[in-house]
GROMACS .gro file of C-alpha atoms in nm:
model
  341
    1UNK     CA    1  -0.921  -0.375  -3.098
    2UNK     CA    2  -1.177  -0.259  -2.844
    3UNK     CA    3  -1.221  -0.615  -2.716
    4UNK     CA    4  -0.844  -0.669  -2.709
    5UNK     CA    5  -0.799  -0.351  -2.509
    6UNK     CA    6  -1.064  -0.458  -2.258
    7UNK     CA    7  -0.900  -0.798  -2.221
    8UNK     CA    8  -0.562  -0.640  -2.154
    9UNK     CA    9  -0.704  -0.404  -1.896
   10UNK     CA   10  -0.883  -0.682  -1.712
   11UNK     CA   11  -0.580  -0.910  -1.709
   12UNK     CA   12  -0.319  -0.659  -1.598
   13UNK     CA   13  -0.352  -0.793  -1.247
   14UNK     CA   14  -0.055  -0.740  -1.016
   15UNK     CA   15   0.019  -0.388  -0.906
   16UNK     CA   16  -0.307  -0.224  -1.008
   17UNK     CA   17  -0.302   0.124  -0.864
   18UNK     CA   18  -0.084   0.223  -0.573
   19UNK     CA   19  -0.242   0.005  -0.308
   20UNK     CA   20   0.014  -0.172  -0.091
   21UNK     CA   21  -0.242  -0.371   0.108
   22UNK     CA   22  -0.364  -0.717   0.015
   23UNK     CA   23  -0.674  -0.677  -0.202
   24UNK     CA   24  -1.007  -0.809  -0.078
   25UNK     CA   25  -1.123  -1.085  -0.310
   26UNK     CA   26  -1.464  -1.239  -0.235
   27UNK     CA   27  -1.483  -1.616  -0.266
   28UNK     CA   28  -1.785  -1.586  -0.492
   29UNK     CA   29  -1.811  -1.411  -0.827
   30UNK     CA   30  -2.069  -1.174  -0.682
   31UNK     CA   31  -1.970  -0.874  -0.479
   32UNK     CA   32  -2.316  -0.861  -0.323
   33UNK     CA   33  -2.349  -0.484  -0.304
   34UNK     CA   34  -2.579  -0.348  -0.037
   35UNK     CA   35  -2.519   0.020  -0.096
   36UNK     CA   36  -2.479   0.267  -0.383
   37UNK     CA   37  -2.271   0.575  -0.290
   38UNK     CA   38  -2.415   0.919  -0.365
   39UNK     CA   39  -2.316   1.114  -0.675
   40UNK     CA   40  -2.036   1.366  -0.603
   41UNK     CA   41  -2.099   1.737  -0.640
   42UNK     CA   42  -1.797   1.891  -0.812
   43UNK     CA   43  -1.902   2.240  -0.711
   44UNK     CA   44  -1.798   2.128  -0.362
   45UNK     CA   45  -1.418   2.140  -0.312
   46UNK     CA   46  -1.437   1.826  -0.098
   47UNK     CA   47  -1.518   1.631  -0.415
   48UNK     CA   48  -1.166   1.707  -0.537
   49UNK     CA   49  -0.847   1.542  -0.414
   50UNK     CA   50  -0.651   1.838  -0.545
   51UNK     CA   51  -0.728   2.191  -0.657
   52UNK     CA   52  -0.475   2.469  -0.718
   53UNK     CA   53  -0.667   2.694  -0.480
   54UNK     CA   54  -0.636   2.468  -0.175
   55UNK     CA   55  -0.342   2.322   0.016
   56UNK     CA   56  -0.320   1.947  -0.048
   57UNK     CA   57  -0.065   1.670  -0.093
   58UNK     CA   58  -0.024   1.737  -0.465
   59UNK     CA   59   0.170   2.047  -0.353
   60UNK     CA   60   0.443   1.822  -0.213
   61UNK     CA   61   0.799   1.817  -0.354
   62UNK     CA   62   1.070   1.560  -0.273
   63UNK     CA   63   1.352   1.815  -0.257
   64UNK     CA   64   1.395   2.171  -0.129
   65UNK     CA   65   1.543   2.255  -0.468
   66UNK     CA   66   1.208   2.194  -0.638
   67UNK     CA   67   0.915   2.433  -0.639
   68UNK     CA   68   0.539   2.410  -0.644
   69UNK     CA   69   0.451   2.674  -0.905
   70UNK     CA   70   0.077   2.627  -0.930
   71UNK     CA   71   0.013   2.993  -0.851
   72UNK     CA   72   0.183   3.104  -1.173
   73UNK     CA   73   0.148   2.799  -1.400
   74UNK     CA   74   0.002   2.868  -1.745
   75UNK     CA   75  -0.114   2.509  -1.806
   76UNK     CA   76  -0.357   2.279  -1.625
   77UNK     CA   77  -0.327   1.908  -1.559
   78UNK     CA   78  -0.640   1.699  -1.514
   79UNK     CA   79  -0.515   1.400  -1.318
   80UNK     CA   80  -0.713   1.076  -1.273
   81UNK     CA   81  -0.586   0.861  -0.988
   82UNK     CA   82  -0.545   0.480  -0.991
   83UNK     CA   83  -0.733   0.213  -0.798
   84UNK     CA   84  -0.702   0.257  -0.423
   85UNK     CA   85  -1.037   0.096  -0.331
   86UNK     CA   86  -0.906  -0.251  -0.254
   87UNK     CA   87  -1.010  -0.347   0.099
   88UNK     CA   88  -1.328  -0.512   0.217
   89UNK     CA   89  -1.595  -0.245   0.252
   90UNK     CA   90  -1.674  -0.162   0.613
   91UNK     CA   91  -2.039  -0.256   0.655
   92UNK     CA   92  -2.171  -0.114   0.327
   93UNK     CA   93  -2.074  -0.331   0.031
   94UNK     CA   94  -2.054  -0.146  -0.298
   95UNK     CA   95  -1.891  -0.197  -0.636
   96UNK     CA   96  -1.790   0.170  -0.622
   97UNK     CA   97  -1.609   0.379  -0.363
   98UNK     CA   98  -1.790   0.623  -0.137
   99UNK     CA   99  -1.635   0.970  -0.145
  100UNK     CA  100  -1.723   1.018   0.222
  101UNK     CA  101  -1.480   0.737   0.316
  102UNK     CA  102  -1.209   0.943   0.486
  103UNK     CA  103  -0.966   0.653   0.527
  104UNK     CA  104  -0.987   0.572   0.157
  105UNK     CA  105  -0.940   0.937   0.062
  106UNK     CA  106  -0.630   0.955   0.281
  107UNK     CA  107  -0.493   0.640   0.117
  108UNK     CA  108  -0.547   0.794  -0.224
  109UNK     CA  109  -0.387   1.123  -0.130
  110UNK     CA  110  -0.075   0.994   0.045
  111UNK     CA  111  -0.001   0.765  -0.247
  112UNK     CA  112  -0.146   0.898  -0.571
  113UNK     CA  113  -0.118   1.271  -0.504
  114UNK     CA  114   0.227   1.256  -0.347
  115UNK     CA  115   0.398   1.011  -0.582
  116UNK     CA  116   0.219   1.092  -0.907
  117UNK     CA  117   0.022   1.417  -0.921
  118UNK     CA  118   0.297   1.620  -0.752
  119UNK     CA  119   0.518   1.559  -1.056
  120UNK     CA  120   0.313   1.821  -1.239
  121UNK     CA  121   0.315   2.100  -0.978
  122UNK     CA  122   0.615   2.280  -1.128
  123UNK     CA  123   0.448   2.341  -1.463
  124UNK     CA  124   0.074   2.296  -1.409
  125UNK     CA  125  -0.221   2.381  -1.192
  126UNK     CA  126  -0.345   2.043  -1.065
  127UNK     CA  127  -0.709   1.938  -1.084
  128UNK     CA  128  -0.764   1.588  -0.946
  129UNK     CA  129  -1.123   1.477  -0.889
  130UNK     CA  130  -1.230   1.220  -0.637
  131UNK     CA  131  -1.454   0.972  -0.812
  132UNK     CA  132  -1.649   0.661  -0.727
  133UNK     CA  133  -1.371   0.433  -0.846
  134UNK     CA  134  -1.454   0.071  -0.920
  135UNK     CA  135  -1.341  -0.177  -0.653
  136UNK     CA  136  -1.034  -0.379  -0.754
  137UNK     CA  137  -1.255  -0.690  -0.760
  138UNK     CA  138  -1.418  -0.541  -1.071
  139UNK     CA  139  -1.104  -0.636  -1.265
  140UNK     CA  140  -1.135  -1.005  -1.177
  141UNK     CA  141  -1.501  -1.099  -1.139
  142UNK     CA  142  -1.676  -1.305  -1.406
  143UNK     CA  143  -1.985  -1.093  -1.337
  144UNK     CA  144  -1.920  -0.876  -1.641
  145UNK     CA  145  -2.246  -0.687  -1.624
  146UNK     CA  146  -2.186  -0.555  -1.273
  147UNK     CA  147  -1.818  -0.489  -1.338
  148UNK     CA  148  -1.894  -0.286  -1.649
  149UNK     CA  149  -2.156  -0.091  -1.457
  150UNK     CA  150  -1.897  -0.015  -1.188
  151UNK     CA  151  -1.650   0.117  -1.443
  152UNK     CA  152  -1.925   0.321  -1.610
  153UNK     CA  153  -2.017   0.476  -1.276
  154UNK     CA  154  -1.654   0.568  -1.217
  155UNK     CA  155  -1.610   0.710  -1.565
  156UNK     CA  156  -1.929   0.916  -1.550
  157UNK     CA  157  -1.793   1.085  -1.237
  158UNK     CA  158  -1.465   1.160  -1.414
  159UNK     CA  159  -1.650   1.299  -1.714
  160UNK     CA  160  -1.873   1.519  -1.501
  161UNK     CA  161  -1.571   1.645  -1.307
  162UNK     CA  162  -1.395   1.727  -1.633
  163UNK     CA  163  -1.700   1.909  -1.769
  164UNK     CA  164  -1.723   2.109  -1.446
  165UNK     CA  165  -1.352   2.189  -1.471
  166UNK     CA  166  -1.394   2.308  -1.831
  167UNK     CA  167  -1.689   2.528  -1.745
  168UNK     CA  168  -1.563   2.688  -1.426
  169UNK     CA  169  -1.183   2.658  -1.418
  170UNK     CA  170  -1.019   2.611  -1.756
  171UNK     CA  171  -1.091   2.942  -1.932
  172UNK     CA  172  -0.927   2.823  -2.254
  173UNK     CA  173  -0.595   2.723  -2.092
  174UNK     CA  174  -0.378   2.440  -2.231
  175UNK     CA  175  -0.448   2.098  -2.077
  176UNK     CA  176  -0.247   1.791  -1.984
  177UNK     CA  177  -0.432   1.467  -1.913
  178UNK     CA  178  -0.247   1.239  -1.669
  179UNK     CA  179  -0.352   0.904  -1.528
  180UNK     CA  180  -0.251   0.565  -1.397
  181UNK     CA  181  -0.408   0.215  -1.421
  182UNK     CA  182  -0.784   0.248  -1.359
  183UNK     CA  183  -0.738   0.621  -1.413
  184UNK     CA  184  -0.594   0.543  -1.755
  185UNK     CA  185  -0.902   0.339  -1.848
  186UNK     CA  186  -1.109   0.650  -1.783
  187UNK     CA  187  -0.853   0.889  -1.936
  188UNK     CA  188  -0.850   0.701  -2.266
  189UNK     CA  189  -1.229   0.712  -2.280
  190UNK     CA  190  -1.228   1.082  -2.191
  191UNK     CA  191  -0.972   1.162  -2.460
  192UNK     CA  192  -1.172   0.976  -2.721
  193UNK     CA  193  -1.497   1.149  -2.628
  194UNK     CA  194  -1.375   1.502  -2.557
  195UNK     CA  195  -1.058   1.554  -2.764
  196UNK     CA  196  -1.045   1.331  -3.073
  197UNK     CA  197  -1.177   1.528  -3.371
  198UNK     CA  198  -1.303   1.795  -3.131
  199UNK     CA  199  -1.204   2.165  -3.098
  200UNK     CA  200  -1.063   2.088  -2.751
  201UNK     CA  201  -0.779   1.893  -2.913
  202UNK     CA  202  -0.607   2.224  -2.987
  203UNK     CA  203  -0.567   2.276  -2.612
  204UNK     CA  204  -0.407   1.937  -2.552
  205UNK     CA  205  -0.041   1.966  -2.455
  206UNK     CA  206  -0.001   1.591  -2.398
  207UNK     CA  207  -0.157   1.287  -2.235
  208UNK     CA  208   0.044   1.078  -1.988
  209UNK     CA  209  -0.170   0.764  -1.995
  210UNK     CA  210   0.043   0.530  -1.788
  211UNK     CA  211   0.013   0.188  -1.625
  212UNK     CA  212  -0.208   0.015  -1.882
  213UNK     CA  213  -0.128  -0.111  -2.234
  214UNK     CA  214  -0.242   0.158  -2.477
  215UNK     CA  215  -0.213   0.101  -2.851
  216UNK     CA  216  -0.203   0.370  -3.116
  217UNK     CA  217  -0.537   0.240  -3.243
  218UNK     CA  218  -0.689   0.273  -2.896
  219UNK     CA  219  -0.631   0.649  -2.918
  220UNK     CA  220  -0.669   0.687  -3.292
  221UNK     CA  221  -0.679   1.059  -3.357
  222UNK     CA  222  -0.419   1.142  -3.092
  223UNK     CA  223  -0.075   1.030  -3.213
  224UNK     CA  224   0.197   0.882  -2.993
  225UNK     CA  225   0.467   1.132  -2.900
  226UNK     CA  226   0.785   1.072  -3.099
  227UNK     CA  227   1.012   1.330  -2.938
  228UNK     CA  228   1.054   1.480  -2.594
  229UNK     CA  229   0.901   1.815  -2.695
  230UNK     CA  230   0.610   1.694  -2.908
  231UNK     CA  231   0.264   1.814  -2.809
  232UNK     CA  232  -0.091   1.711  -2.898
  233UNK     CA  233   0.018   1.350  -2.843
  234UNK     CA  234   0.031   1.074  -2.581
  235UNK     CA  235   0.295   0.875  -2.392
  236UNK     CA  236   0.240   0.543  -2.217
  237UNK     CA  237   0.436   0.262  -2.053
  238UNK     CA  238   0.402  -0.028  -1.810
  239UNK     CA  239   0.716  -0.128  -1.618
  240UNK     CA  240   0.860  -0.475  -1.551
  241UNK     CA  241   1.193  -0.627  -1.453
  242UNK     CA  242   1.431  -0.701  -1.739
  243UNK     CA  243   1.337  -1.031  -1.902
  244UNK     CA  244   0.992  -1.058  -1.745
  245UNK     CA  245   0.685  -1.106  -1.966
  246UNK     CA  246   0.344  -1.028  -1.810
  247UNK     CA  247   0.043  -1.252  -1.863
  248UNK     CA  248  -0.094  -0.988  -2.100
  249UNK     CA  249   0.205  -1.005  -2.333
  250UNK     CA  250   0.084  -1.264  -2.583
  251UNK     CA  251  -0.272  -1.136  -2.550
  252UNK     CA  252  -0.166  -0.811  -2.710
  253UNK     CA  253   0.043  -0.606  -2.466
  254UNK     CA  254   0.334  -0.651  -2.705
  255UNK     CA  255   0.136  -0.437  -2.951
  256UNK     CA  256   0.103  -0.147  -2.706
  257UNK     CA  257   0.276   0.184  -2.761
  258UNK     CA  258   0.560   0.205  -2.510
  259UNK     CA  259   0.755   0.521  -2.433
  260UNK     CA  260   1.093   0.514  -2.262
  261UNK     CA  261   1.055   0.782  -1.990
  262UNK     CA  262   1.432   0.837  -1.981
  263UNK     CA  263   1.469   0.914  -2.354
  264UNK     CA  264   1.108   0.982  -2.462
  265UNK     CA  265   1.165   0.755  -2.761
  266UNK     CA  266   0.946   0.456  -2.837
  267UNK     CA  267   1.134   0.247  -3.093
  268UNK     CA  268   1.182  -0.113  -2.987
  269UNK     CA  269   1.502  -0.176  -2.788
  270UNK     CA  270   1.544   0.195  -2.708
  271UNK     CA  271   1.774   0.185  -2.405
  272UNK     CA  272   1.881   0.440  -2.146
  273UNK     CA  273   2.142   0.381  -1.877
  274UNK     CA  274   2.064   0.452  -1.513
  275UNK     CA  275   2.291   0.757  -1.532
  276UNK     CA  276   2.018   0.917  -1.745
  277UNK     CA  277   1.767   0.877  -1.462
  278UNK     CA  278   1.753   1.221  -1.299
  279UNK     CA  279   1.588   1.082  -0.989
  280UNK     CA  280   1.315   0.845  -0.883
  281UNK     CA  281   1.132   0.827  -0.551
  282UNK     CA  282   1.053   0.529  -0.333
  283UNK     CA  283   0.842   0.512  -0.016
  284UNK     CA  284   1.058   0.772   0.165
  285UNK     CA  285   0.975   1.023  -0.113
  286UNK     CA  286   1.334   1.138  -0.151
  287UNK     CA  287   1.505   1.182  -0.485
  288UNK     CA  288   1.733   0.893  -0.579
  289UNK     CA  289   1.933   0.981  -0.894
  290UNK     CA  290   2.028   0.688  -1.113
  291UNK     CA  291   1.757   0.471  -0.957
  292UNK     CA  292   1.721   0.245  -1.261
  293UNK     CA  293   1.776   0.217  -1.634
  294UNK     CA  294   1.499   0.158  -1.889
  295UNK     CA  295   1.451  -0.021  -2.220
  296UNK     CA  296   1.155  -0.051  -2.453
  297UNK     CA  297   1.091  -0.414  -2.543
  298UNK     CA  298   0.802  -0.500  -2.773
  299UNK     CA  299   0.533  -0.289  -2.609
  300UNK     CA  300   0.655  -0.310  -2.248
  301UNK     CA  301   0.919  -0.125  -2.046
  302UNK     CA  302   1.202  -0.326  -1.891
  303UNK     CA  303   1.427  -0.207  -1.610
  304UNK     CA  304   1.712  -0.361  -1.417
  305UNK     CA  305   1.564  -0.329  -1.067
  306UNK     CA  306   1.746  -0.135  -0.796
  307UNK     CA  307   1.947  -0.341  -0.549
  308UNK     CA  308   1.802  -0.471  -0.224
  309UNK     CA  309   1.448  -0.594  -0.175
  310UNK     CA  310   1.335  -0.445  -0.508
  311UNK     CA  311   1.570  -0.680  -0.693
  312UNK     CA  312   1.324  -0.964  -0.623
  313UNK     CA  313   1.026  -0.788  -0.784
  314UNK     CA  314   0.920  -0.862  -1.142
  315UNK     CA  315   0.618  -0.633  -1.182
  316UNK     CA  316   0.688  -0.261  -1.129
  317UNK     CA  317   0.351  -0.139  -1.252
  318UNK     CA  318   0.290   0.016  -0.911
  319UNK     CA  319   0.596   0.238  -0.959
  320UNK     CA  320   0.549   0.352  -1.320
  321UNK     CA  321   0.571   0.716  -1.209
  322UNK     CA  322   0.789   0.671  -0.899
  323UNK     CA  323   1.091   0.531  -1.081
  324UNK     CA  324   1.115   0.819  -1.328
  325UNK     CA  325   0.983   1.108  -1.117
  326UNK     CA  326   1.232   1.378  -1.217
  327UNK     CA  327   1.251   1.280  -1.584
  328UNK     CA  328   0.874   1.304  -1.612
  329UNK     CA  329   0.872   1.635  -1.424
  330UNK     CA  330   1.135   1.776  -1.657
  331UNK     CA  331   0.957   1.641  -1.965
  332UNK     CA  332   0.631   1.809  -1.864
  333UNK     CA  333   0.821   2.138  -1.848
  334UNK     CA  334   0.976   2.081  -2.192
  335UNK     CA  335   0.644   1.999  -2.358
  336UNK     CA  336   0.470   2.292  -2.190
  337UNK     CA  337   0.737   2.539  -2.304
  338UNK     CA  338   0.727   2.412  -2.660
  339UNK     CA  339   0.346   2.424  -2.669
  340UNK     CA  340   0.336   2.779  -2.533
  341UNK     CA  341   0.577   2.891  -2.805
   0.00000   0.00000   0.00000
């Protein structure tokens, strides 16, 4: 199952992360790194994309009727952002991102923090580390040794950030783990190392490990959520247009655990009409009620795409959070309240 999971992650190609720009793909299988970025210091606030004590884009809300309640929230979310390191490095070639790259940090913040992390600001204090994410080319190269090293570098940053968070910020508070695409690769590894069969599991409200196929066996020890108010469990989905099968489907994606984020059920063929969609957000970051429907189909999530240009898209992996923004936000609140009881 470990090998199957790795294959699925490497082959989930289109829509990795939130990047809208055309990815840089070298013509050779070697990235030819000339630079290794320095290790981040998580005692320095600049090594974090979001902290509850600073003003950042995770504080954003898409409506004046919504509130950023991080000052009073009783639960923390540790959020791991997706791949945004996709362009050709400027001068210094590296398999991993440099945290001093201001342009890259801005790209991460205006996409990942605004459209994903902000979902949690009603119910949670948000902790989102910057980390030396692996370049998108790491998903495609046949240079497995270097690619694995790049993902290990990224994960080790995430783990050190989480350990710093536990030591200096958590103070025994309940925790939500949230992630997308590359972030989910690292989140699954973090959950297995830090929560499964560990005392910390008692603090786990839920894990929103989204954008990559995740099977129940992949997170053995943390069960899939079966109801909207379950806690100590995980939810996961990857979104496609109705009738579309990704290249990963026959390789095992059809075995993944898939949650319908409009019903929070996971049985095959679970369907929810668009009227049950409380509001998604697109690039204007304004709430659009009834944006799309959703149906679980053999390990993947199918939607009937919104009208207009989006009707021509088959892979909605990039918008796994966007499309269901308010339903996820509300679900976080429901799980938190039930856990705190």
